[in-house]
Coordinates of C-alpha atoms in Angstrom, one line a residue:
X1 CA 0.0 0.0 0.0
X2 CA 3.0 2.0 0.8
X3 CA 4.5 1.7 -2.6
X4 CA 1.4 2.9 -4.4
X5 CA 0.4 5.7 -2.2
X6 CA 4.4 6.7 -3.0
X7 CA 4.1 6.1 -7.1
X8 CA 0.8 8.1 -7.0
X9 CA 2.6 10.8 -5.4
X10 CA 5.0 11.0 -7.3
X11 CA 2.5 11.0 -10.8
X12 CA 0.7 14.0 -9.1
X13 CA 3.6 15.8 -8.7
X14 CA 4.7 15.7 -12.3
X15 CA 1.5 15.9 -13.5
X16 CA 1.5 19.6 -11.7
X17 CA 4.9 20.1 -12.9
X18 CA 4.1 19.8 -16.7
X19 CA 0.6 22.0 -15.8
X20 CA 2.8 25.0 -14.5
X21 CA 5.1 24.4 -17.5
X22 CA 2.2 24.7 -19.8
X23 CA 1.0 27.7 -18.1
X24 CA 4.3 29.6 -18.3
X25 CA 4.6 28.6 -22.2
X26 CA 1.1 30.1 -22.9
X27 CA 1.8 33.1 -20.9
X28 CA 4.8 33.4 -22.4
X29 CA 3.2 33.2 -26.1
X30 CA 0.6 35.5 -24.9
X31 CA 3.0 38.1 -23.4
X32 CA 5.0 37.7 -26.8
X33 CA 2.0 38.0 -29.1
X34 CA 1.0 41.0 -27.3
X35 CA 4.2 42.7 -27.4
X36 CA 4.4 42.3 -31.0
X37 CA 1.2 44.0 -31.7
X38 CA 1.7 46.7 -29.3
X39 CA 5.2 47.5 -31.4
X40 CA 3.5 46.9 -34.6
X41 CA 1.1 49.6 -33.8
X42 CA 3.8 52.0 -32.4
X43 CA 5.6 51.5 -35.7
X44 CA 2.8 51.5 -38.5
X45 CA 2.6 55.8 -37.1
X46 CA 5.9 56.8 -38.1
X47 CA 6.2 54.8 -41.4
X48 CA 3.1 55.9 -42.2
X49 CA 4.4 59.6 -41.9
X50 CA 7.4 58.3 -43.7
X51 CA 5.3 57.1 -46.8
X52 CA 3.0 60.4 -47.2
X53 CA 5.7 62.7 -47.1
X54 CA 7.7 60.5 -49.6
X55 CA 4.6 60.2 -51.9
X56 CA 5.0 64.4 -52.0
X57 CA 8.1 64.6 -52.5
X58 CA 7.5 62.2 -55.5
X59 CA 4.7 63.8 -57.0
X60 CA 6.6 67.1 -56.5
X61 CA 3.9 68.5 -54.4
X62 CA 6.7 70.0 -52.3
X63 CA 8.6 71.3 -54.8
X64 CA 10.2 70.0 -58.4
X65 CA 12.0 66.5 -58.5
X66 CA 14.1 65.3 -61.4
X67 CA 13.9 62.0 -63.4
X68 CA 16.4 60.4 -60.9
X69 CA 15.3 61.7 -57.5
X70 CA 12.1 60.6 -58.1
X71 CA 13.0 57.0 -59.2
X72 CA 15.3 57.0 -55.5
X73 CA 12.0 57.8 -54.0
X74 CA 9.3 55.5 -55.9
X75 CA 12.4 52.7 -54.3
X76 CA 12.0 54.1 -50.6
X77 CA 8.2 53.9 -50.8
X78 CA 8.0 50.6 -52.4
X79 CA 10.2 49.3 -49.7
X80 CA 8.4 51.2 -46.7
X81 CA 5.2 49.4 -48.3
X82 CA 7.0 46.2 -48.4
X83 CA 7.7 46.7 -44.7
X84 CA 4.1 48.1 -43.8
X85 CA 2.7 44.8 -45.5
X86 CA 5.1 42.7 -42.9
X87 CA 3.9 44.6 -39.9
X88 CA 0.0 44.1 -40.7
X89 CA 1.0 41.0 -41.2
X90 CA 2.7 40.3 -37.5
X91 CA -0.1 42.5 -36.1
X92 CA -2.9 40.4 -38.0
X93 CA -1.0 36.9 -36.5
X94 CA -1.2 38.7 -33.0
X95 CA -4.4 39.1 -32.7
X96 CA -5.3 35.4 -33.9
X97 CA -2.9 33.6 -31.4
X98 CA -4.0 36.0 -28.0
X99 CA -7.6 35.5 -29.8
X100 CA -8.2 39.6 -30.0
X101 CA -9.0 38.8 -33.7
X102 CA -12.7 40.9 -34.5
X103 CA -14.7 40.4 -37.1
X104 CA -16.8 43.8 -38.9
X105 CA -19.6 41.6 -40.3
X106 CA -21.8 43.2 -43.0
X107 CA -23.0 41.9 -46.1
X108 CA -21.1 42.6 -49.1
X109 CA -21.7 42.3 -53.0
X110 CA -19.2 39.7 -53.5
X111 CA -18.9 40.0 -57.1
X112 CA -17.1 43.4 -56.8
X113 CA -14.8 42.2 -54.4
X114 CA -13.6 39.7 -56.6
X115 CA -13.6 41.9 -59.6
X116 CA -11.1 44.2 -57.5
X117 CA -8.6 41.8 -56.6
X118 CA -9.3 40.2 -60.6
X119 CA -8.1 44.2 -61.4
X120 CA -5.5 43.5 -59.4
X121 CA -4.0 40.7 -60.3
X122 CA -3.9 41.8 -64.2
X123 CA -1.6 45.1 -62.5
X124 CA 0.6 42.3 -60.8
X125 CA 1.1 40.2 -63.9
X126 CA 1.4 43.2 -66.2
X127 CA 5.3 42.9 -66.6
X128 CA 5.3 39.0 -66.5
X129 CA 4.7 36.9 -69.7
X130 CA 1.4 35.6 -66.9
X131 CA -1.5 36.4 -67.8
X132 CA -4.5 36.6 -65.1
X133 CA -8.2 35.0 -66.2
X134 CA -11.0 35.0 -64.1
X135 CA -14.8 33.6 -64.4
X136 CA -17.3 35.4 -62.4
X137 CA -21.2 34.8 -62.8
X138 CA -22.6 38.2 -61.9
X139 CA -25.6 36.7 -60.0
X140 CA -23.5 35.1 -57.2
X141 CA -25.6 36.1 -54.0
X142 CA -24.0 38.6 -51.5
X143 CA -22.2 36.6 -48.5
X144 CA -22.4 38.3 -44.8
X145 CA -18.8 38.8 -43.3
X146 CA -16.2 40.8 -43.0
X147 CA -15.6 42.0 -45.9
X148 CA -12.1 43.4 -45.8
X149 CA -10.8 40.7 -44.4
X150 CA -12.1 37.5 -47.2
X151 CA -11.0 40.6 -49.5
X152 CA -7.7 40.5 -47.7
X153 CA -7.4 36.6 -48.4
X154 CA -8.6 36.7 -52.0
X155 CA -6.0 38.9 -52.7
X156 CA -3.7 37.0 -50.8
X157 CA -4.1 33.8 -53.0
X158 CA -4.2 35.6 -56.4
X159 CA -0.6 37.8 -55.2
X160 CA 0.8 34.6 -53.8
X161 CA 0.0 33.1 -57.4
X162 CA 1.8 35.7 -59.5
X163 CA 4.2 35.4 -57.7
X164 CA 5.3 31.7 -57.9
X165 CA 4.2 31.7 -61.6
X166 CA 7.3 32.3 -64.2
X167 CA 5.4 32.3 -66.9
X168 CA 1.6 31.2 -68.0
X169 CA -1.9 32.3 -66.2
X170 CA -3.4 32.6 -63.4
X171 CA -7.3 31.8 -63.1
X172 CA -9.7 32.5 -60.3
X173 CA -13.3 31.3 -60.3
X174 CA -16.3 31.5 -58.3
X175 CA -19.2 29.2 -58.2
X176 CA -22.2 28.7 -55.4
X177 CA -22.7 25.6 -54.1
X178 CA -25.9 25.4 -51.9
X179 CA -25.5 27.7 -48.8
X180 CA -22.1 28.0 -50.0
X181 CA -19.7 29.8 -52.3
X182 CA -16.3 27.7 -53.5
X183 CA -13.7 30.2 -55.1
X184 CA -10.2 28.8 -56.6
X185 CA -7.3 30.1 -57.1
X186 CA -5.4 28.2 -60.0
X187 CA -2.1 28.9 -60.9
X188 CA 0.4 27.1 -63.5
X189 CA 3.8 27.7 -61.2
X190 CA 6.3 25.3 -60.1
X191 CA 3.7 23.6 -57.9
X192 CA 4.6 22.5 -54.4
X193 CA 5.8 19.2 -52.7
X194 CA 3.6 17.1 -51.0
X195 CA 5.8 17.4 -47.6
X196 CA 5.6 20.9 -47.9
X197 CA 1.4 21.2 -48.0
X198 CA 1.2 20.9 -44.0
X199 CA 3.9 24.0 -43.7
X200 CA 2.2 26.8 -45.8
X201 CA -0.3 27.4 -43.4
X202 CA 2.0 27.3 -39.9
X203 CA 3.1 30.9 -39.0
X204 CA 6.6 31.9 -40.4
X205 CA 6.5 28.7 -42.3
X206 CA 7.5 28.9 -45.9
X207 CA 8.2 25.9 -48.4
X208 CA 11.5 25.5 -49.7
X209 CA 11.2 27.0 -52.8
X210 CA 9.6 29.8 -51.3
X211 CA 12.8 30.3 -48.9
X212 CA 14.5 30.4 -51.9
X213 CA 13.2 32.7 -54.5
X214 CA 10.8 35.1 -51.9
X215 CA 11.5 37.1 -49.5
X216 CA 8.5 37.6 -46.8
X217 CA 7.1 36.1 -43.4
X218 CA 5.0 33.3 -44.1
X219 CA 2.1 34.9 -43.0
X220 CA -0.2 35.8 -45.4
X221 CA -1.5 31.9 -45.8
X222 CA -2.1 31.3 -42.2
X223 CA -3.6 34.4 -41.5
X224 CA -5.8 33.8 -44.8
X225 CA -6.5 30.6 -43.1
X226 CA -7.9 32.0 -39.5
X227 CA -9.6 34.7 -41.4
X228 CA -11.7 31.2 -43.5
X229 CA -12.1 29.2 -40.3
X230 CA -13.7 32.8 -38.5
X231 CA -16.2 32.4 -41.3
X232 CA -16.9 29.1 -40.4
X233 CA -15.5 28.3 -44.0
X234 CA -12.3 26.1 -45.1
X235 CA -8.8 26.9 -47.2
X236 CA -7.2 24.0 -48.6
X237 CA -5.1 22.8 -51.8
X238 CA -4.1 20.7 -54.2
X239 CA -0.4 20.8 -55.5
X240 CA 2.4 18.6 -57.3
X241 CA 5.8 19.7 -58.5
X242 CA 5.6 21.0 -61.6
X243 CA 1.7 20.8 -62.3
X244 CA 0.6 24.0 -60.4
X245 CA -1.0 24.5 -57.5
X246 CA -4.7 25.4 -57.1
X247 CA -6.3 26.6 -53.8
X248 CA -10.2 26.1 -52.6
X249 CA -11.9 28.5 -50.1
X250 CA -15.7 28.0 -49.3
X251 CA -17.4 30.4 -47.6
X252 CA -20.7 30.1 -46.3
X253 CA -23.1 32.2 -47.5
X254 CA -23.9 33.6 -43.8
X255 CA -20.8 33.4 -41.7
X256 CA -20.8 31.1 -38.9
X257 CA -18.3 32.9 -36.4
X258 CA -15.6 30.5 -35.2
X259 CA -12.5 31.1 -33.3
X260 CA -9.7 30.0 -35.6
X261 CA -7.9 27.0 -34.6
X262 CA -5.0 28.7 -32.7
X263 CA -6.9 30.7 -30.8
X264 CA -9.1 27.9 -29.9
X265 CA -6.0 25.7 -28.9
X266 CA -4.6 28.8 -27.0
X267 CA -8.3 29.2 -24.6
X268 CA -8.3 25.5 -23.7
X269 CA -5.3 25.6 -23.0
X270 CA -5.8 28.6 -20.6
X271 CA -9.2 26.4 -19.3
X272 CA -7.5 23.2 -18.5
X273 CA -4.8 25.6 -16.5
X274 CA -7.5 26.6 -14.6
X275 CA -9.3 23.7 -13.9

């Protein structure tokens, strides 16, 4: 009797030892993610400032540039909008692992959101022999969401798309499906390795071609993919070396507010500290 009162001892006490690790872990994510949103909010102000006066001085609205001083600028604010992407970015990933992520649900014509990012995609591919199709059927119904944010992720695939494509198109479509919209994002690129699949939507994950030919955080996909799963919707692929990649989001066509995955994991986690 002695020996097992001693052995269950023993399993209480490292049970309570791997609960208080576990609790200073999460805190210590927590504390981390909210530290990085607080700076990324202290520095979106001054490069912000940065940008606007830059954008005068280029469009000589302070006084006359030449051919050559303006080019120097047009660098400094493509780079300062390079860096203001990566801070949303952190800020956006934040918000999802402390789960302080907000929704602004409306409802939104979603044919003219995904004739904007459409319009955009024919800008990015406009010096690339890629050329950017779409198919749209004007009398897809208007979802309720946020619509910033599944505008934020549309935009997100079709960028991502251009950007791994050397050469040959891009295609989004849109069709409903019952209470549900499905909209792919097709692309005729390098493709991606089926080891790979599981890492392109883990924060500051990127494949290994991605590694080598882009630079960037590896955030846009998993914060594309918390922004789907808020929806109550789902992001996934399919993808071989060399045969493209294509990427499915359904959306319901009234969204069913979820917390995303990680910020699910990161409250029961935070429960079963408590209990």
């Amino acid at each position: 009797m002695i020996g097992v009162g001693v052995d269950i001892t023993e399993r209480h006490k490292v049970e309570a030892a791997l609960r208080q690790a576990r609790d200073a872990a999460e805190q210590a994510n927590q504390m981390k993610s909210t530290f990085l949103a607080s700076m990324s909010h202290e520095l979106r102000t001054p490069l912000n400032a940065i940008l606007n006066f830059s954008e005068f001085l280029a469009d000589g609205v302070l006084g006359e540039v030449n051919a050559k001083q303006e080019e120097t600028l047009r660098k400094v604010i493509g780079s300062g909008e390079h860096l203001l992407a990566l801070i949303n970015d952190i800020l956006d990933i934040s918000k999802i692992e402390v789960g302080m992520m907000e929704l602004f649900v409306e409802e939104f014509n979603l044919v003219a959101e995904l004739y904007s990012v459409a319009a955009t995609g024919k800008g990015l591919v406009k010096n690339k022999p890629v050329e950017m199709k779409y198919s749209i059927p004007d009398d897809l119904p208007h979802l309720t969401g946020d619509r910033r944010r599944i505008h934020q992720v549309l935009l997100n695939l079709v960028s991502n798309a251009v950007k791994f494509t050397k050469q040959g198109e891009v295609t989004m479509q849109a069709v409903r499906e019952g209470d549900s919209v499905l909209i792919t994002v097709q692309d005729t690129g390098a493709g991606i390795a089926p080891e790979d699949h599981a890492l392109i939507f883990q924060s500051f994950k990127q494949t290994r071609q991605g590694m080598r030919e882009h630079q960037g955080t590896g955030l846009g996909l998993p914060i594309s993919k918390a922004f789907v799963e808020a929806h109550g919707g789902r992001i996934w692929l399919e993808a071989a070396p060399g045969s493209g990649t294509t990427f499915y989001v359904r959306l319901p066509l009234v969204a069913q507010l979820k917390a995303p995955q990680g910020a699910q994991a990161a409250a029961q986690a935070a429960s079963e500290g408590q209990g």
